[in-house]
mmCIF file of C-alpha atoms in Angstrom:
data_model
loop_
_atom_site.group_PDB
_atom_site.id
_atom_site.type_symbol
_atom_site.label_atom_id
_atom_site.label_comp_id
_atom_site.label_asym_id
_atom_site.label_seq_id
_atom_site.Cartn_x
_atom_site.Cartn_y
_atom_site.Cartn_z
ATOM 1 C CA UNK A 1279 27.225 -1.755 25.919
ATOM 2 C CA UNK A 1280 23.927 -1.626 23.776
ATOM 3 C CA UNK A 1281 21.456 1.156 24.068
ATOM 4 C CA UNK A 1282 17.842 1.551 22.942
ATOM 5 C CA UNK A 1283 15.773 4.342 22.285
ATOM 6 C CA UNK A 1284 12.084 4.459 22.468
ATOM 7 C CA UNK A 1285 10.159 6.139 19.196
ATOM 8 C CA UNK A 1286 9.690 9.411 19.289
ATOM 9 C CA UNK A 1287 5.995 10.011 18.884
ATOM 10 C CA UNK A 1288 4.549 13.193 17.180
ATOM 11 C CA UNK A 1289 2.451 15.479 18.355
ATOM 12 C CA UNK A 1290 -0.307 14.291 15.868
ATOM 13 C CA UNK A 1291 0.345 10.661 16.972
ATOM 14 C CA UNK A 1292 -0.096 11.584 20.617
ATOM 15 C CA UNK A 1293 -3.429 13.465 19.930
ATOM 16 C CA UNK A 1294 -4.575 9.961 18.691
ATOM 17 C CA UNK A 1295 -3.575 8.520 21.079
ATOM 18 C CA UNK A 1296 -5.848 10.061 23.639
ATOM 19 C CA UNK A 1297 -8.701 10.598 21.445
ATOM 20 C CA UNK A 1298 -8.418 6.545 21.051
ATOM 21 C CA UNK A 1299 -8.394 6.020 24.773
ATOM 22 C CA UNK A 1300 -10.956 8.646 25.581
ATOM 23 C CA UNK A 1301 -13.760 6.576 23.094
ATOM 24 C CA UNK A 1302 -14.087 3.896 26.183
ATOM 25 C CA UNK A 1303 -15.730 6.530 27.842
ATOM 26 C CA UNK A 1304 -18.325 8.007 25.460
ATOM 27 C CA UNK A 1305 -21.092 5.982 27.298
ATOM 28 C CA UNK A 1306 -20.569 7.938 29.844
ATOM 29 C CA UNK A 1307 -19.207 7.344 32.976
ATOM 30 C CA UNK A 1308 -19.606 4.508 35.338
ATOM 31 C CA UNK A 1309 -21.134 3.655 38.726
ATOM 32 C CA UNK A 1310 -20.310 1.151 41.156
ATOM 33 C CA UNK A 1311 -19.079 -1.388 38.018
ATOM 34 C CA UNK A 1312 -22.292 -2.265 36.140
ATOM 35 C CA UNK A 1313 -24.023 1.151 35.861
ATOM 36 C CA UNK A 1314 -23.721 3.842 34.034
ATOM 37 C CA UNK A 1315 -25.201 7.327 32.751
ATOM 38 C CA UNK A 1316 -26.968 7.099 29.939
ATOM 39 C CA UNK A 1317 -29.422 9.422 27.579
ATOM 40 C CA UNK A 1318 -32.197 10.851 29.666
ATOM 41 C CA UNK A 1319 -33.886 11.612 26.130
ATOM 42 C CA UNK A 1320 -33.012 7.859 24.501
ATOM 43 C CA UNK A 1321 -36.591 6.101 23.384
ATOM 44 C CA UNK A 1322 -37.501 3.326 26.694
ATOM 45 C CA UNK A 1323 -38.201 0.435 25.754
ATOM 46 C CA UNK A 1324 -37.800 -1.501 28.924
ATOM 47 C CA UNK A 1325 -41.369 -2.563 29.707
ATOM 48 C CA UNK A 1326 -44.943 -1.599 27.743
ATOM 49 C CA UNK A 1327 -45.554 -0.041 31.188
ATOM 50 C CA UNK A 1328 -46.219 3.720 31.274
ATOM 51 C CA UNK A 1329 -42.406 5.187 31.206
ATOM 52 C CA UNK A 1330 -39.918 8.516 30.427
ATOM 53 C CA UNK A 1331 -40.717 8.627 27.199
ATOM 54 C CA UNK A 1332 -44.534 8.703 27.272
ATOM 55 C CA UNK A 1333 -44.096 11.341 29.907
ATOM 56 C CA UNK A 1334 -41.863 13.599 27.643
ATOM 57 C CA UNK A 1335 -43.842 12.703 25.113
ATOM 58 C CA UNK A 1336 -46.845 14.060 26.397
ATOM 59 C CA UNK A 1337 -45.873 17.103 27.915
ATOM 60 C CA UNK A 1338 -44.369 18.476 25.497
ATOM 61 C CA UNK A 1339 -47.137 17.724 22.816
ATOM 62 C CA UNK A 1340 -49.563 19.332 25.596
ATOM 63 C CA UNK A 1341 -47.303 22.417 26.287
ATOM 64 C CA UNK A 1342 -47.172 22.868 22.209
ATOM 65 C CA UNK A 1343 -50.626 22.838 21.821
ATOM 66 C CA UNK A 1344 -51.842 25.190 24.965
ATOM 67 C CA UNK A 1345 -48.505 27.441 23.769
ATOM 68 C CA UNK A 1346 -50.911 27.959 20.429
ATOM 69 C CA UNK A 1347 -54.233 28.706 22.056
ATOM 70 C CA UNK A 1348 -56.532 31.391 21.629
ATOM 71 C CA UNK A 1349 -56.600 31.527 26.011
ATOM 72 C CA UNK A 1350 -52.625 32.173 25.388
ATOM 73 C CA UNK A 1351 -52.055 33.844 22.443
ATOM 74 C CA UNK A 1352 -54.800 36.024 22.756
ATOM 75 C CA UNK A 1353 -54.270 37.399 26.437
ATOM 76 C CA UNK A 1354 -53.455 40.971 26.825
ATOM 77 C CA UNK A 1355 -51.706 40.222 30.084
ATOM 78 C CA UNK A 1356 -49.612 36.892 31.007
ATOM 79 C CA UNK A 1357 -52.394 34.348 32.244
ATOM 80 C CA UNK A 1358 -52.254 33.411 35.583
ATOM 81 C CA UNK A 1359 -52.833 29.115 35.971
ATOM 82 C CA UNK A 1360 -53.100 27.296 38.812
ATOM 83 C CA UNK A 1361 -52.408 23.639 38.279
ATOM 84 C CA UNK A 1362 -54.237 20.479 39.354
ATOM 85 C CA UNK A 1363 -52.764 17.233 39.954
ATOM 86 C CA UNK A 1364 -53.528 14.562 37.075
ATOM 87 C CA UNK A 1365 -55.707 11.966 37.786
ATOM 88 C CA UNK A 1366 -54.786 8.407 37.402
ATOM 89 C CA UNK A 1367 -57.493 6.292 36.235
ATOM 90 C CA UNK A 1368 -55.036 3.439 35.169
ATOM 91 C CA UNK A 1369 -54.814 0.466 36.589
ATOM 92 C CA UNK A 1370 -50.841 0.828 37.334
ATOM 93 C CA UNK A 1371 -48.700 3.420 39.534
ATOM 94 C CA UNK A 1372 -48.007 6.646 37.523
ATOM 95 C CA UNK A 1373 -46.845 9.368 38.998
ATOM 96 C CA UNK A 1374 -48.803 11.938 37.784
ATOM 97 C CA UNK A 1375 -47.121 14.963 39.697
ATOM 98 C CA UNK A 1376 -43.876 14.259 37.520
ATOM 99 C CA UNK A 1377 -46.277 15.045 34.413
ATOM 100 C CA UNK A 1378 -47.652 18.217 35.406
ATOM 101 C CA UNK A 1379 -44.628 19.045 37.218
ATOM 102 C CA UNK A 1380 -42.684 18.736 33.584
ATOM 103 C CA UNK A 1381 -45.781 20.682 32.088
ATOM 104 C CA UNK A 1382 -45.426 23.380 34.634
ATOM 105 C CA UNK A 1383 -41.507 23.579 34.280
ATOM 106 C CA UNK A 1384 -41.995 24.148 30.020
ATOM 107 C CA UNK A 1385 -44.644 26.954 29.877
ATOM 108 C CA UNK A 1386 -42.894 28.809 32.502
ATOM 109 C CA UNK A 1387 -39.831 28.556 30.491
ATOM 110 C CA UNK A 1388 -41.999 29.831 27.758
ATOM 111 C CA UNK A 1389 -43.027 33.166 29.505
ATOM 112 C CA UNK A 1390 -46.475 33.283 28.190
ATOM 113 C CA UNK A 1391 -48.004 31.603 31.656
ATOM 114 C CA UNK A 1392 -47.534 32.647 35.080
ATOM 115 C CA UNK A 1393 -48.509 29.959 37.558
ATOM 116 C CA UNK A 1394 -50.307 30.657 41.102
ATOM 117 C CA UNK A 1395 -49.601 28.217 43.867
ATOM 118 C CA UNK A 1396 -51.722 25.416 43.798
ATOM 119 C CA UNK A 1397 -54.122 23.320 46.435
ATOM 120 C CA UNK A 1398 -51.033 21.050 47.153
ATOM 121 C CA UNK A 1399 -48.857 23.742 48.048
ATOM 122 C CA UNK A 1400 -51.050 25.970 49.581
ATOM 123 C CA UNK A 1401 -50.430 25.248 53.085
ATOM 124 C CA UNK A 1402 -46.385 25.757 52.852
ATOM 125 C CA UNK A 1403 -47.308 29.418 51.128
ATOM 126 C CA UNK A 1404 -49.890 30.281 54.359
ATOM 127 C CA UNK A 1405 -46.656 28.223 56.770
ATOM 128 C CA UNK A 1406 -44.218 30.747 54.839
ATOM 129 C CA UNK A 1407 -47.122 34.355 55.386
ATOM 130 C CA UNK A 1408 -47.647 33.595 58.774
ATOM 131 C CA UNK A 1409 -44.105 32.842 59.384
ATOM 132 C CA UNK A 1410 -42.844 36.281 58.402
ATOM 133 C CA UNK A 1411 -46.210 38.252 59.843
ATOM 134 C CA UNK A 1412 -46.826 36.846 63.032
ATOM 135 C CA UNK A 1413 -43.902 35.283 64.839
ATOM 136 C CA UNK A 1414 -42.199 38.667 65.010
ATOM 137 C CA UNK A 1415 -38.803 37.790 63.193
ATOM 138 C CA UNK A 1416 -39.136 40.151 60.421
ATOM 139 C CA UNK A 1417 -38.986 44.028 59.822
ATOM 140 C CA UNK A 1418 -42.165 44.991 58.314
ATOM 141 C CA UNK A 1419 -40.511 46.677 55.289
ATOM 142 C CA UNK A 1420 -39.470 43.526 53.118
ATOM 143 C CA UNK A 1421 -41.788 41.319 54.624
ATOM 144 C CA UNK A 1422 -44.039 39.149 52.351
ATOM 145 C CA UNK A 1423 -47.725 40.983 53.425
ATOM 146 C CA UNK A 1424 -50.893 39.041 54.190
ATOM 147 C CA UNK A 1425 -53.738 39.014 51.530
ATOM 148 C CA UNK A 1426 -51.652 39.991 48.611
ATOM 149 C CA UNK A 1427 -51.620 36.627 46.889
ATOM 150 C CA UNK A 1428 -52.798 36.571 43.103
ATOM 151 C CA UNK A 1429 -55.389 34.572 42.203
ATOM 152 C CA UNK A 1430 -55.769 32.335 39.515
ATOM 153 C CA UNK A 1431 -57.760 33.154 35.815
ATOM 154 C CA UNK A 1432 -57.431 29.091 34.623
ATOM 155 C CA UNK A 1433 -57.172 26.034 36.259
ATOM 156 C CA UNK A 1434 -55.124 23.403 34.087
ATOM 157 C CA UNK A 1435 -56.410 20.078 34.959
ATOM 158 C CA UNK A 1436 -56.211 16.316 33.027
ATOM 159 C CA UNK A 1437 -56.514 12.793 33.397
ATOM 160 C CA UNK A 1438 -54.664 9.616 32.038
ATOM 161 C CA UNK A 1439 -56.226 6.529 31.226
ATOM 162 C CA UNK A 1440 -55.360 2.991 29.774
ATOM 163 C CA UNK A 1441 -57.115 0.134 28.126
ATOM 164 C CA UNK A 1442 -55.210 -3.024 28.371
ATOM 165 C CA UNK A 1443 -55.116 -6.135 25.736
ATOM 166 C CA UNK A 1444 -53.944 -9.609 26.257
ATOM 167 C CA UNK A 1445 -53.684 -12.855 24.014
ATOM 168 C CA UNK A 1446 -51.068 -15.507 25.006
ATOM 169 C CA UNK A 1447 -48.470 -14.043 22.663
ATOM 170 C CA UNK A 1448 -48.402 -10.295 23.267
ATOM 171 C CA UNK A 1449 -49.856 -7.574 25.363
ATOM 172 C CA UNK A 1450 -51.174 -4.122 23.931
ATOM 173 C CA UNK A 1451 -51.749 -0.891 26.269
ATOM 174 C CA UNK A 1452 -53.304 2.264 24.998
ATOM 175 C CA UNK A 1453 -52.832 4.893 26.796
ATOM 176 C CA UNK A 1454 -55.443 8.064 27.010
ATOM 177 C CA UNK A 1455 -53.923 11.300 28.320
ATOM 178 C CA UNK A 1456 -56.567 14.429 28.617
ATOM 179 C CA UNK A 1457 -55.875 18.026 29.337
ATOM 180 C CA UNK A 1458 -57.799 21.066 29.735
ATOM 181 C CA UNK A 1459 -57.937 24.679 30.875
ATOM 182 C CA UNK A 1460 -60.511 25.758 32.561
ATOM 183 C CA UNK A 1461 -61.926 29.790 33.264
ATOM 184 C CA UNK A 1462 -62.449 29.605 36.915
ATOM 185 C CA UNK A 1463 -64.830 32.600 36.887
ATOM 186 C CA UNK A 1464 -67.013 31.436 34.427
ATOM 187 C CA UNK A 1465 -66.079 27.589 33.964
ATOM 188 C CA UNK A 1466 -66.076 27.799 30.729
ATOM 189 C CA UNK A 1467 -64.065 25.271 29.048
ATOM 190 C CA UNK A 1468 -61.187 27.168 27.288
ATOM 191 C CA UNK A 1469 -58.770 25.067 25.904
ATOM 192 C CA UNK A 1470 -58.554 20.791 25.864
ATOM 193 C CA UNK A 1471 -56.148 18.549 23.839
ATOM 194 C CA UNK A 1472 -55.595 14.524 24.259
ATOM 195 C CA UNK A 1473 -52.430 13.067 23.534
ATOM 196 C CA UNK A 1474 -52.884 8.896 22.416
ATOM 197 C CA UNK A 1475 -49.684 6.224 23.004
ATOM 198 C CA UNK A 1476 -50.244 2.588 22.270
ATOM 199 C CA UNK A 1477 -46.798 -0.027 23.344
ATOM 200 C CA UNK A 1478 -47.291 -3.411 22.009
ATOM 201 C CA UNK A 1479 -44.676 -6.417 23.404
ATOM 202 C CA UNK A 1480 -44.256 -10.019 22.705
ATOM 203 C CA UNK A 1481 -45.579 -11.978 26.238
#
């Protein structure tokens, strides 16, 4: 009776092995068949429409630049900013909250800007004071007291903009986006920077 014996593999061999098999995967790894992960900070390049990119883009050139300001960099104590929504004067659906939202997020991982709470979510801070203070829940030691709120030195406020060009081979946006930091005692302008993207794409 004949008898066969499968190759012995080595160790090195088997290591291969896996490393081979494991490259299907370096995409990442898939949803429901046709989807998958992919790099949240990969270029888009989907549309000429206002996308991830541009909003990376420009928060992180605006953070830079108000990082390196004299309001900043010259403050004895931490600034305190409160921060006003963008305004949209395109002609397309940007959500502008996701911009000063990823503003907000980078200088308060920079430590050199504390941020008060701002007009949008004023009413869940007075919800949360007069939660603990007057339904009688709390113990008064701990509690979060009424009138102890800090109040802002700068208001960080911006706009976005577009002007949109069309021939019957391609369309060209330009996009405008405006920040600036304002001294809400004195109004005095103290800071401003403009960030400029133009997408071009074959119609």
């Amino acid at each position: 009776m004949m008898s066969f014996s499968l190759p012995r593999l080595s160790a090195a061999a088997l290591c291969s092995a896996v490393v081979l098999s494991g490259c299907a995967n370096v995409a990442g790894p898939h949803v429901g068949g046709n989807v998958q992960y992919g790099d949240a900070r990969a270029v888009e390049t989907v549309t000429n429409e206002f996308g991830s990119t541009d909003l990376q883009t420009i928060a992180e050139s605006m953070t830079r630049s108000l990082l390196q300001s004299r309001a900043i960099t010259g403050a004895r104590e931490t600034p305190i900013v409160a921060l006003a929504e963008v305004k949209n004067k395109t002609s397309e659906y940007i959500d502008t909250r996701a911009i000063t939202e990823k503003i907000r997020v980078q200088l308060t991982k920079s430590g050199a800007v504390k941020f008060a709470v701002s007009t949008n979510e004023m009413q869940n801070q007075l919800d949360e004071l007069t939660r603990q203070n007057q339904t009688g829940l709390y113990k008064n030691k701990g509690k979060a007291r009424i009138g102890q709120m800090q109040g802002s030195r700068y208001r960080l406020e911006g706009s976005i903009s577009s002007i949109v060009k069309r021939s019957s081979s391609t369309k060209d946006v330009f996009y405008l986006f405006n920040l600036s930091l304002v001294d809400n005692e004195s109004g005095l302008l103290e800071w401003a920077d403009e960030k400029e993207i133009r997408k071009t794409s074959a119609r």
